Coordinates of C-alpha atoms and ligand atoms in Angstrom, one line a residue:
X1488 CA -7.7 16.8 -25.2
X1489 CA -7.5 13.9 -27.7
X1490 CA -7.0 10.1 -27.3
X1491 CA -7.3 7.8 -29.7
X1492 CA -8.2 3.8 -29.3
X1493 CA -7.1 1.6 -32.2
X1494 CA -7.5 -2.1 -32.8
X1495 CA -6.0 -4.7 -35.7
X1496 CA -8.2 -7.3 -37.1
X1497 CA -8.8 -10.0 -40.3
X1498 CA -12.0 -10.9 -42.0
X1499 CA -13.2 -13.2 -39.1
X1500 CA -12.8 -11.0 -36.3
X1501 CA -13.1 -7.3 -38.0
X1502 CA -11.3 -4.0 -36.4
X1503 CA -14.3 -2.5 -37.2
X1504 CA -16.0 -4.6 -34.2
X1505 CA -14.2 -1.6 -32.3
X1506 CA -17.9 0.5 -33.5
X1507 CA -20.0 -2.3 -31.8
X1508 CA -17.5 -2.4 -28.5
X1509 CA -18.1 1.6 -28.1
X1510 CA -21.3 1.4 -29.1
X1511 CA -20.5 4.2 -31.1
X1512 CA -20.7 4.0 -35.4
X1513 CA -17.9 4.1 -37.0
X1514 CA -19.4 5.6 -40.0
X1515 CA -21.1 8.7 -38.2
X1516 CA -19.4 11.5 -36.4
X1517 CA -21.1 12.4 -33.1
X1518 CA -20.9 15.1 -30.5
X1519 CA -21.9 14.7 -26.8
X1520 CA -22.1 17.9 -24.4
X1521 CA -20.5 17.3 -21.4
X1522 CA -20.4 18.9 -18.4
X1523 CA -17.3 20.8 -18.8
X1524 CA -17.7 21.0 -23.2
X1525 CA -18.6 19.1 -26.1
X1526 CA -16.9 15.8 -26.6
X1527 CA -16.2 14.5 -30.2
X1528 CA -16.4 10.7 -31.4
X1529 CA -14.9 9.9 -34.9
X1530 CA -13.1 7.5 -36.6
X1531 CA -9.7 8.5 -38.5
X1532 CA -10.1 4.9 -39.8
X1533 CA -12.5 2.4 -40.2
X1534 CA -11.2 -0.8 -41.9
X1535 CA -11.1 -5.0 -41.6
X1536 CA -7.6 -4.6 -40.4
X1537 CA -7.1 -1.7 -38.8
X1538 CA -9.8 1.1 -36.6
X1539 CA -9.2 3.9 -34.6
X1540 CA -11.8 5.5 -32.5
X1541 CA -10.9 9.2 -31.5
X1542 CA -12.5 10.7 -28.8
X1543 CA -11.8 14.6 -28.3
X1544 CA -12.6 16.9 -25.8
X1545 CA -13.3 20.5 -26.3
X1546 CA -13.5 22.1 -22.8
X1547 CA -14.5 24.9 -21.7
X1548 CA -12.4 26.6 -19.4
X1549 CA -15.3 29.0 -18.2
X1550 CA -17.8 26.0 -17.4
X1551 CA -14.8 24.4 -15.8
X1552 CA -14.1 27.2 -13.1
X1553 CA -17.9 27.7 -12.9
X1554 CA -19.1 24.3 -12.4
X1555 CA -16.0 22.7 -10.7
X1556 CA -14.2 23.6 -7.7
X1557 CA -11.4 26.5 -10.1
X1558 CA -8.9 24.1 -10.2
X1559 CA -7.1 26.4 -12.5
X1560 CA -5.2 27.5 -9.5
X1561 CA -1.1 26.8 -9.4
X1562 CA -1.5 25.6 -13.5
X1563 CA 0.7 27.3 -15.6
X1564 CA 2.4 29.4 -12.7
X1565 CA 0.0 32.0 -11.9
X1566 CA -1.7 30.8 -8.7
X1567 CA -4.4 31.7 -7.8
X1568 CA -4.5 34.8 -9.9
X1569 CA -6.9 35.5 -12.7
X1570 CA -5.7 35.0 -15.4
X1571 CA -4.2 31.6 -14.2
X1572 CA -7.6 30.6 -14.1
X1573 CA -8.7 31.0 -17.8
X1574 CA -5.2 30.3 -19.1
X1575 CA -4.6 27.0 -18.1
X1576 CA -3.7 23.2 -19.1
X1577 CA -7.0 22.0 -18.6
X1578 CA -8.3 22.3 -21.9
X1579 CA -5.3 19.9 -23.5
X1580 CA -3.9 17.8 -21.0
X1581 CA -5.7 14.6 -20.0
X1582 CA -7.2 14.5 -16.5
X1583 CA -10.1 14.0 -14.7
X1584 CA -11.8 16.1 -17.0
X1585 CA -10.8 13.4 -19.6
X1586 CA -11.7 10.9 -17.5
X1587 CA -14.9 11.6 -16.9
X1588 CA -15.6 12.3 -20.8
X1589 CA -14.7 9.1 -21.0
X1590 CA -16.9 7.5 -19.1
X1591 CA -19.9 9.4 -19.9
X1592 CA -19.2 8.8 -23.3
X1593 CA -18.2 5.4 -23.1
X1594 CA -20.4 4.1 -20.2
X1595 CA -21.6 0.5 -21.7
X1596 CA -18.2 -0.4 -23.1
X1597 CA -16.8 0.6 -19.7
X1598 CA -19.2 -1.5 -18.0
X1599 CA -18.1 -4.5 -21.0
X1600 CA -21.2 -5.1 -21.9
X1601 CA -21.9 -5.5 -25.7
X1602 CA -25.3 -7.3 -26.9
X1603 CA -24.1 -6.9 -30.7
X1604 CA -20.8 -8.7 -30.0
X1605 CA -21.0 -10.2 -26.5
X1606 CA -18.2 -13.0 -27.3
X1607 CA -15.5 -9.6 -28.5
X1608 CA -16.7 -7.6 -25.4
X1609 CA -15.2 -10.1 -23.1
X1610 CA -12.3 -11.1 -25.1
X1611 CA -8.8 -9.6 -25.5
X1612 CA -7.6 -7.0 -28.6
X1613 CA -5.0 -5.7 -30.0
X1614 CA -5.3 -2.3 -28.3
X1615 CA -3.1 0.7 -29.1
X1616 CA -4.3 4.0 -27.5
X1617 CA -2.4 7.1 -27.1
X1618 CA -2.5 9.9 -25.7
X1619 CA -0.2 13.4 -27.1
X1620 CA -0.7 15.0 -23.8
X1621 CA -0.9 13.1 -20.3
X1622 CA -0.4 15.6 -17.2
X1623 CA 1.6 13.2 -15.4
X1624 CA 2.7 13.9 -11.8
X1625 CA 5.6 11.8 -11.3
X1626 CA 6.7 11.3 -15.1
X1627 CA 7.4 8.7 -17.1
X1628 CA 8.8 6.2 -14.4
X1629 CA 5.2 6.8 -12.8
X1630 CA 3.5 6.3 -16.1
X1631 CA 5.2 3.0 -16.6
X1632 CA 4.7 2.0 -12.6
X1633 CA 1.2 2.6 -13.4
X1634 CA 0.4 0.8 -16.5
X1635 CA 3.3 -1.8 -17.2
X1636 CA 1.9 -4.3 -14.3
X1637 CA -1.4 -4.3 -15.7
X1638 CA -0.3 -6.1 -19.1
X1639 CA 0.3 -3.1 -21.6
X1640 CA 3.6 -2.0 -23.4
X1641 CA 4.1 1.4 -22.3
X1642 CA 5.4 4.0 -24.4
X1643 CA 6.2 7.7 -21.9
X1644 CA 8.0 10.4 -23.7
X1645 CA 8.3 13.3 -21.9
X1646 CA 7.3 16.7 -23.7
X1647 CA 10.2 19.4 -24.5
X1648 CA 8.7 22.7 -22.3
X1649 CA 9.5 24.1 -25.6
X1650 CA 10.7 22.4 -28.6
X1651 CA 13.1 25.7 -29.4
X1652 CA 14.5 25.9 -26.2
X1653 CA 15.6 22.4 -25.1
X1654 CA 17.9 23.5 -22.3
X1655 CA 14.5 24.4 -20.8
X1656 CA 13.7 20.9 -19.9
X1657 CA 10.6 18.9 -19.9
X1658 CA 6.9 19.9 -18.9
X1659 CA 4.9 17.9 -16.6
X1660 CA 3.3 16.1 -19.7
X1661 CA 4.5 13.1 -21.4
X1662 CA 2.9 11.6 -24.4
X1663 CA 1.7 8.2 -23.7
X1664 CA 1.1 5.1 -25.6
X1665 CA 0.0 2.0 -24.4
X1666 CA -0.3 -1.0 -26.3
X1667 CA -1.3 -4.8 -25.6
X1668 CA -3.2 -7.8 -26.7
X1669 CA -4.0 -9.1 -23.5
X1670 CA -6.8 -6.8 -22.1
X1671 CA -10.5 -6.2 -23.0
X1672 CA -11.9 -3.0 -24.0
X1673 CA -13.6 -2.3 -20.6
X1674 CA -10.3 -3.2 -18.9
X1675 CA -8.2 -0.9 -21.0
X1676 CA -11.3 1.9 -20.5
X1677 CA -11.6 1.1 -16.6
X1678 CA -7.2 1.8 -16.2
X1679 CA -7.7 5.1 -18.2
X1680 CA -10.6 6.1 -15.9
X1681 CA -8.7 5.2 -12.9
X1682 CA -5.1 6.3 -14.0
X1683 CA -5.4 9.7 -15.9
X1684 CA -6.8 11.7 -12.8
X1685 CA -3.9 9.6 -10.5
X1686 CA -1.1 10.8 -12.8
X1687 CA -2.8 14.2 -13.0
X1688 CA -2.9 14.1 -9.4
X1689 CA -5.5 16.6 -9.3
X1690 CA -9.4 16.4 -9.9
X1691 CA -11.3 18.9 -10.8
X1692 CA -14.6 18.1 -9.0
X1693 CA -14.9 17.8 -5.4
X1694 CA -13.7 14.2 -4.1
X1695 CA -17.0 13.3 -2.4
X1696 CA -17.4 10.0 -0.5
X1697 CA -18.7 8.1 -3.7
X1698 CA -15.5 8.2 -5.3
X1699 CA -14.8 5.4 -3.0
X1700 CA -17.1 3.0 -4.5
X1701 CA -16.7 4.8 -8.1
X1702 CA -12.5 3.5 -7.5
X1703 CA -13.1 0.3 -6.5
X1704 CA -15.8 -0.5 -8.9
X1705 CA -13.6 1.0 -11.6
X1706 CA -10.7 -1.0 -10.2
X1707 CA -12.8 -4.2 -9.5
X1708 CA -10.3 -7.2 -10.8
X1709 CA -6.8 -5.2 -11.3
X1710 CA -6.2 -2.5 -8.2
X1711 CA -6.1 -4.4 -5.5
X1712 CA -3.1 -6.7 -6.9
X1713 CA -1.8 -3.7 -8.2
X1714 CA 1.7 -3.1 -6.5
X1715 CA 0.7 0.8 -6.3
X1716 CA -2.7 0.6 -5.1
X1717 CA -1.7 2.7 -2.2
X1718 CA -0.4 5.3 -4.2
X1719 CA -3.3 5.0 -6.1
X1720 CA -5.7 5.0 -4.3
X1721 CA -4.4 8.1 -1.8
X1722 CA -4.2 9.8 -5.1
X1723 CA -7.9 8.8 -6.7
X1724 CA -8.9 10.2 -3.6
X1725 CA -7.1 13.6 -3.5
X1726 CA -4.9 12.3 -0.4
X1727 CA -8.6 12.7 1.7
X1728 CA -7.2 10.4 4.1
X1729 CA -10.5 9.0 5.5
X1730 CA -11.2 8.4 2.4
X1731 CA -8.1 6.6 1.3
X1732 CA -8.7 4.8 4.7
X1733 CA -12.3 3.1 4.2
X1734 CA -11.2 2.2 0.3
X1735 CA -8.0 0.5 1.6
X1736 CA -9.3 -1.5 4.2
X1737 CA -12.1 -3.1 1.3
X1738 CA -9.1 -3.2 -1.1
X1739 CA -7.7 -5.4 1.9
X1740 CA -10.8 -7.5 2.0
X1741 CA -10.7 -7.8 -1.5
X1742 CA -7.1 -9.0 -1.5
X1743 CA -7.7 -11.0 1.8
X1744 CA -10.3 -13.6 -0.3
X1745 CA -8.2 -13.9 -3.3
X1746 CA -4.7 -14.4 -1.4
X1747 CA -4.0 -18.1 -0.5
X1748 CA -2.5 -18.7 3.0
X1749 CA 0.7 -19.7 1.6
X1750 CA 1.2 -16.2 -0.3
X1751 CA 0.5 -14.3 2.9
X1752 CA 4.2 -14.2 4.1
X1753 CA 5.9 -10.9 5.4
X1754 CA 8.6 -9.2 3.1
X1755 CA 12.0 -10.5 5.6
X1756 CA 10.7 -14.1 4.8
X1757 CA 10.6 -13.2 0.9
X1758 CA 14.1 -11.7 1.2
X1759 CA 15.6 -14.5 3.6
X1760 CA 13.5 -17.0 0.8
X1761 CA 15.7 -15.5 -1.9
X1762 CA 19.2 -14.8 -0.6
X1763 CA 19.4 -18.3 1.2
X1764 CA 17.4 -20.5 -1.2
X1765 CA 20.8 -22.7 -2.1
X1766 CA 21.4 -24.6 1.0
X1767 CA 18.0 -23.4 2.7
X1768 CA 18.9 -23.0 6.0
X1769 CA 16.0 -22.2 8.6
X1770 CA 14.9 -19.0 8.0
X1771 CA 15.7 -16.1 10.0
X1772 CA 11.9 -15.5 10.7
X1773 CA 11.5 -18.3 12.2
X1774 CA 15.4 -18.6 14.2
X1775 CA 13.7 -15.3 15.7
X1776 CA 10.5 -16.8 16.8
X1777 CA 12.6 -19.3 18.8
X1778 CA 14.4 -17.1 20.0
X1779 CA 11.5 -15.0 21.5
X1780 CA 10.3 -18.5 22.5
X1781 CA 12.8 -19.6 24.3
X1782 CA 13.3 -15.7 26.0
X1783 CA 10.1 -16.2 27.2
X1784 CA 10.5 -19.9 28.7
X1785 CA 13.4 -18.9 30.3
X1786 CA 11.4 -16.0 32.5
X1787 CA 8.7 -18.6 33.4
X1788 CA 6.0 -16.1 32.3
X1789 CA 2.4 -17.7 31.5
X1790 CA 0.2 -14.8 30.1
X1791 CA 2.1 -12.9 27.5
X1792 CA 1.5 -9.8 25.2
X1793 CA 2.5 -10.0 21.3
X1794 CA 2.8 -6.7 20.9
X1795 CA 2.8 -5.6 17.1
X1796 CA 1.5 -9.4 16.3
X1797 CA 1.2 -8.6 13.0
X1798 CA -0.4 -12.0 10.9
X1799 CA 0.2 -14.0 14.6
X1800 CA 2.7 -16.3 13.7
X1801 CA 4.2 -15.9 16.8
X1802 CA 0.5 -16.0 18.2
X1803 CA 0.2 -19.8 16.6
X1804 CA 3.8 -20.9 18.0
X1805 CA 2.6 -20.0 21.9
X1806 CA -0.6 -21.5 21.2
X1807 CA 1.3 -24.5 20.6
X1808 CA 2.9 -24.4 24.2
X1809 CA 0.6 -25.1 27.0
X1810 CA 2.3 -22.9 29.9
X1811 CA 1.5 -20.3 27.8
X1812 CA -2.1 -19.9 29.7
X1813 CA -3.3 -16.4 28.2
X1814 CA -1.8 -14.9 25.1
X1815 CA -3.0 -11.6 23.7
X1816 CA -1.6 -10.1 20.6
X1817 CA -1.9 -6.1 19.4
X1818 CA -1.5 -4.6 16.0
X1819 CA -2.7 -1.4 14.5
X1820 CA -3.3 -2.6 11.3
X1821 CA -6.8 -4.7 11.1
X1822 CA -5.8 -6.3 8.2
X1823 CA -3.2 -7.8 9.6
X1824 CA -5.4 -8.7 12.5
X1825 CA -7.9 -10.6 9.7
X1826 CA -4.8 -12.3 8.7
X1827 CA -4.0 -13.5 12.1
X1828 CA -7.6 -14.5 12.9
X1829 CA -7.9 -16.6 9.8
X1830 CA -4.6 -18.4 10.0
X1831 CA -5.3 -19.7 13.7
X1832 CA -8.9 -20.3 12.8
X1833 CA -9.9 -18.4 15.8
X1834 CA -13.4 -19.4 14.5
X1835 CA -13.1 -22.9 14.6
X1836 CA -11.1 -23.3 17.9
X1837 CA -12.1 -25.5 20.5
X1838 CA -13.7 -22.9 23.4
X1839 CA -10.8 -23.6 26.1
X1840 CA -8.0 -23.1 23.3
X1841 CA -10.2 -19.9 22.0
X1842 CA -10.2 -18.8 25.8
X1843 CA -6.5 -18.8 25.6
X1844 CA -5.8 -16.4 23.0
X1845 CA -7.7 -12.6 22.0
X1846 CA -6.7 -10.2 19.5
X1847 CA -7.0 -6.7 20.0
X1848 CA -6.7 -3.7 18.0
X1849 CA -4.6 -0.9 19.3
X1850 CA -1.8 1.5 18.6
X1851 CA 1.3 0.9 21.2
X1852 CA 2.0 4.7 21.2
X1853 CA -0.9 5.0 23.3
X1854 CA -1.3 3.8 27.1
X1855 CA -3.9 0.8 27.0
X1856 CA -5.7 -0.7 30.2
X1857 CA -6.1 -3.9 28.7
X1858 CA -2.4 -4.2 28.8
X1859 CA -1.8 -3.7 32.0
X1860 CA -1.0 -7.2 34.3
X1861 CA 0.8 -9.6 32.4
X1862 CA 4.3 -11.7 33.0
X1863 CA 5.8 -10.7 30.0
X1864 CA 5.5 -8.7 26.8
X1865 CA 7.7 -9.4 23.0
X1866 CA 7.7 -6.7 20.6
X1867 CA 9.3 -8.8 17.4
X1868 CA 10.1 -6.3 14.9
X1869 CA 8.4 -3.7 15.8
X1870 CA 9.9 -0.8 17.3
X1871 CA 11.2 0.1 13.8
X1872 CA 8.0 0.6 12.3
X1873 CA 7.5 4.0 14.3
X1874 CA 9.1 6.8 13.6
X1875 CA 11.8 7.6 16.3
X1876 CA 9.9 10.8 17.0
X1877 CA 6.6 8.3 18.1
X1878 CA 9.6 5.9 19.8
X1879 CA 9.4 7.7 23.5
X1880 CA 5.8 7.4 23.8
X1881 CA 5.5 3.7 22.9
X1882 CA 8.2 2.9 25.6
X1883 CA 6.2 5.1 28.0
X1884 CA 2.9 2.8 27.3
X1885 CA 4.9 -0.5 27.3
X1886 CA 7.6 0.0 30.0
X1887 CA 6.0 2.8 32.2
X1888 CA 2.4 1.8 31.8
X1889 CA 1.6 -2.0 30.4
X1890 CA 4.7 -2.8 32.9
X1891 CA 5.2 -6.4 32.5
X1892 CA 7.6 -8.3 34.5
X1893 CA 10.0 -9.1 31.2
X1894 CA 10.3 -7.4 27.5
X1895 CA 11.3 -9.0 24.8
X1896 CA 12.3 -6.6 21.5
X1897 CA 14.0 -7.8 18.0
X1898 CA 15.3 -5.4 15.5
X1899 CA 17.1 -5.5 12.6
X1900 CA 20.8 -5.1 13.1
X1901 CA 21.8 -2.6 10.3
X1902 CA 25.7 -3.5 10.4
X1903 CA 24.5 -7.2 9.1
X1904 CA 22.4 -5.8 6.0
X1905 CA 26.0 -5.9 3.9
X1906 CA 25.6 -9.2 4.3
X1907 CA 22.1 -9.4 2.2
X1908 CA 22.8 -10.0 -1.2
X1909 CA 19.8 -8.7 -2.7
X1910 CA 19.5 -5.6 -0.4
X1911 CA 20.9 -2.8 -2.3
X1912 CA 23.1 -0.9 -0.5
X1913 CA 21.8 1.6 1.9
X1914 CA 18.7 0.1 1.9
X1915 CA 16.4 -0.8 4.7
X1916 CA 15.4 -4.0 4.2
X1917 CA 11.6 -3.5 4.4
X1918 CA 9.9 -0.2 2.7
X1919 CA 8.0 0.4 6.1
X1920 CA 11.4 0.7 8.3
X1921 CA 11.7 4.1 9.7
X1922 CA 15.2 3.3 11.3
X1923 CA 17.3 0.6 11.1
X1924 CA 20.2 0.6 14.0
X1925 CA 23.9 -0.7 15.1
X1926 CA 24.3 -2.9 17.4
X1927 CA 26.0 0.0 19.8
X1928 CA 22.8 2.2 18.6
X1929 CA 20.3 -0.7 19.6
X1930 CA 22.7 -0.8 23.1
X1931 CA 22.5 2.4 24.0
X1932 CA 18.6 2.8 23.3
X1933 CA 17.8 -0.3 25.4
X1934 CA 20.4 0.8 28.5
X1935 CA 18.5 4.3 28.7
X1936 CA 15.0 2.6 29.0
X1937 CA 16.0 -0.1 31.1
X1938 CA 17.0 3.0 33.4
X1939 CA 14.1 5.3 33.1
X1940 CA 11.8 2.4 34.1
X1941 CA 13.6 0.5 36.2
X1942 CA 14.6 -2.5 34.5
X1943 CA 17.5 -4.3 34.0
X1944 CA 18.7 -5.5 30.4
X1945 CA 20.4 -7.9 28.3
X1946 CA 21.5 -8.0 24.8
X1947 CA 21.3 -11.3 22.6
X1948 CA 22.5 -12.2 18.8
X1949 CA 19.4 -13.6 17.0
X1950 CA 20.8 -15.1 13.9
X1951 CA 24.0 -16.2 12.7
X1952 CA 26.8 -14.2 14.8
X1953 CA 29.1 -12.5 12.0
X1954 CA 32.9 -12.0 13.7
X1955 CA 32.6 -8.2 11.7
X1956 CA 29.3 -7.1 11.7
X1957 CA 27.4 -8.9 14.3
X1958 CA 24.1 -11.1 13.9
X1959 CA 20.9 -10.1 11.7
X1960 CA 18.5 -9.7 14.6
X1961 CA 19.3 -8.5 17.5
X1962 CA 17.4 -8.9 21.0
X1963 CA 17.1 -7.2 24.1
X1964 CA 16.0 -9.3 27.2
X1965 CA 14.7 -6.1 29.8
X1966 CA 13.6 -7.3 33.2
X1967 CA 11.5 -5.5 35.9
X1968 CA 13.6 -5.0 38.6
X1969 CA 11.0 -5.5 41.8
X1970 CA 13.0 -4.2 44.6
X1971 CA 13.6 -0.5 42.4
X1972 CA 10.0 -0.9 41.7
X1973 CA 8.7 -0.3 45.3
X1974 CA 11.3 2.3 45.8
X1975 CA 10.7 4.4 43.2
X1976 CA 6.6 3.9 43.5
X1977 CA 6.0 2.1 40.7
X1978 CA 3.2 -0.6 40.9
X1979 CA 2.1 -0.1 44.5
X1980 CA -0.8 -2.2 43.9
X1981 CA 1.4 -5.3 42.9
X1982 CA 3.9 -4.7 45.8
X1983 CA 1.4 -4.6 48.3
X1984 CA -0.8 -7.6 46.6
X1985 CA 2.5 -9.4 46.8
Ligands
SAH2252 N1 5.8 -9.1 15.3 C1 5.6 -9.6 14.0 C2 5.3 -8.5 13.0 C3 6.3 -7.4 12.8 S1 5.8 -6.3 11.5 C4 6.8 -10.3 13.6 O1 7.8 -10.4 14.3 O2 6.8 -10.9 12.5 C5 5.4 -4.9 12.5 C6 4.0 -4.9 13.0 O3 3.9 -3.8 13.9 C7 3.0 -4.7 11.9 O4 2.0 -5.7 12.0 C8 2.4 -3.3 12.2 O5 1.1 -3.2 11.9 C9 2.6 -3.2 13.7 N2 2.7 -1.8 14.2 C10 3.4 -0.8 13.7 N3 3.1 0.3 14.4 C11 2.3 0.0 15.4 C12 1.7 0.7 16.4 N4 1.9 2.0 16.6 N5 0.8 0.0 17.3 C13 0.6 -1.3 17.1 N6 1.2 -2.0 16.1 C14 2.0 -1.4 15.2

């Protein structure tokens, strides 16, 4: 395995600095055992305007199987068999094997600390650092949606399987260099530690529960604005889900201090924000919040559910309206709960405002006691967030079990997203959309559960009304029906109570 890390410089600010920043002299070759070999440190050139640091890795495949976990299994297309484990990539591919040289190796310039040339440490270089051979899981796109939003020019060329035989198609490898002047050393060390094992996709130690705080310390400053820091961090973490869990909810925090109020906004108001930014007519977010708003007045209901609150800005609009006597608002996700709490300053609300409202966490494809009771429940964009397989069990807790009087539910109308200009076609219009539906799909679904739990349904456009393809949102207004309630033996309690 070989990289190499090259700076320019002039007279006042010598490449040659590149020594002190690695702590490593440029006029000495040295050699550090490792745990999986011996690790090399030269320089192919040492002058004013131009350095290179190599570092190259000698593994040894033995130590590797040994020591590590054998992830010479499925390499080179002999799973699992013997000789697949000895005759493998490992030994010239970067990876986590790579990565780890590299931070053994290079553990103060990681870090950025630099007594000799402080002031260079915490600047930016010129940085060019390649790489012949990057196992990359995902190629070059990947590469590039790895490095290019952290600053660097990226250069991915995939690797011929074999030169001789190009009808054979590329390996899994890509050479990879990345050059810019806009990052320190430590940065540019602290994306290679992070990356090479993500592109890899593959570690060959056991992920143990450290490698949580190893990530984020690693990725202190660039992951969590990095727009794949899921994909990231699932992969850091060898998809070890509780794992990926914990790091993405302090990622979250993380993200949570740094994001101003005003940036928080879902992705249908960044889409409405762009498509209708000429006359800027009142966004579709909020034409469904009145919407809901004015569903809800109609039914005369005082203690609501927001079900699927998400950052409560439907929460804040009730609040505003004093026959709305108790509001509580559910989401799975706790970030978005943090959101919600901070935007309504739940904190610094009066107490008989605070008593008003309460957040809960919960997942709506699970019966909940605490929902049980209330007038009336909205679920704004919600319902196609789950996939349809999970779909039948949230209208059992909502509709069979929570059983409010009235239900509010939005959804996207797929015939309208023709209509979006920046929605390419086919497209949902938010990445986390398991389904979008018609408006004769959306019907249909709200007839048959208006009839399994005795309730009685309307349908509503939310949205400009297009003559061919209907309105953006669409709404379905289901209420209980009381009399078929006591007959079929729902809610004794409430019929006798009444
Ligand atoms: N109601 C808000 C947010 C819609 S986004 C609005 O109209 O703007 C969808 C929300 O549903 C997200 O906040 C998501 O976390 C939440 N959600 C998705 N699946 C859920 C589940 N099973 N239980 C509870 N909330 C869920």
């Amino acid at each position: 395995m070989f990289l190499t890390i090259s700076t320019r410089g002039t007279a006042a600010t010598p490449a040659t600095d590149l020594g002190f920043l690695l702590h490593k002299n440029p006029g000495n070759a040295q050699t550090f055992s490792t745990s999986h070999g011996t690790a090399h440190v030269f320089y192919p050139e040492a002058e004013v305007e131009r350095c290179t640091a190599a570092l190259l890795l000698e593994v040894d495949p033995i130590a590797l199987i040994r020591r590590g976990k054998g992830k010479g299994k499925g390499r080179g297309g002999a799973p699992d068999a013997a000789l697949g484990q000895y005759v493998n990539d490992r030994p010239y591919a970067a990876s986590s094997v790579l990565a780890v040289a590299l931070s053994a190796v290079f553990s103060t310039a990681l870090r950025g600390v630099c007594k000799a040339r402080p002031e260079r440490a915490a600047a930016p270089l010129p940085l060019r650092i390649e790489v012949p051979a990057v196992a990359a899981k995902g190629g070059p796109d990947l590469v590039r949606a790895l490095f290019a939003p952290l600053g660097w020019d990226v250069t991915a060329e995939p690797v011929a399987l074999d030169p001789e035989f190009p009808d054979w198609g590329d390996s899994r490898y890509v050479r990879l260099v990345l050059e810019s002047e806009r990052l320190t050393l430590a940065e540019a060390l602290r994306h290679l530690y992070v990356l090479l094992p993500v592109l890899d996709d593959a570690k060959h130690y056991w992920v143990s529960p450290d490698e949580v705080d190893k990530l984020l310390r690693a990725g202190e400053g660039w992951l969590p604005g990095h727009p794949e820091h899921r994909l990231i961090t699932n992969r850091y973490l060898s998809r070890r889900w509780s794992l990926t869990r914990q790091a993405m909810e302090r990622l979250e925090l993380v993200r949570l201090a740094e994001t101003d109020d005003s940036e928080v906004e879902d992705i249908d108001n960044a889409v409405e924000a762009e498509t209708e930014a000429e006359p800027r007519p009142t966004p579709l977010a909020v034409q469904r919040r009145e919407a809901v708003l004015a569903g809800l007045r109609e039914t005369g209901a005082a203690r609501v559910l927001d079900l699927g609150c998400g950052e409560g800005h439907l929460v804040r609009e009730l609040l505003r309206d004093t026959r709305f006597t108790e509001i509580t608002a559910v989401d799975v996700s706790a970030r978005a709960l943090a959101i919600a709490a901070r935007r309504l300053k739940l904190d610094r609300m009066g107490e008989r405002q605070a008593s008003r409202v309460r957040l809960l966490q919960g997942s709506l494809t699970y019966t909940d006691k605490r929902l049980t009771g209330y007038d009336a429940a909205v679920l704004s964009e919600v319902i196609e967030h789950l996939d349809l397989l999970r779909l039948p069990a949230l209208e059992y807790a909502v509709f069979g079990a929570a059983r409010p009087r009235h239900v509010l539910v939005t959804t996207p109308n797929v015939e309208y997203n023709v209509r979006w200009e920046t929605l390419p076609a086919g497209h949902a219009r938010h990445g986390d959309h398991r389904f979008e539906w018609t408006r004769a799909e959306f019907a249909a679904w709200a007839a048959a559960v208006a009839e399994r739990y005795g309730y009685t349904v309307g349908l509503r456009p939310v949205g400009p009304d297009d003559p061919e393809v209907g309105p953006p949102t669409q709404m379905a207004v289901f209420h209980r029906d009381t009399t078929e309630q006591d007959k079929t033996g729902h809610d004794k309690k409430e019929a006798k109570a009444a």
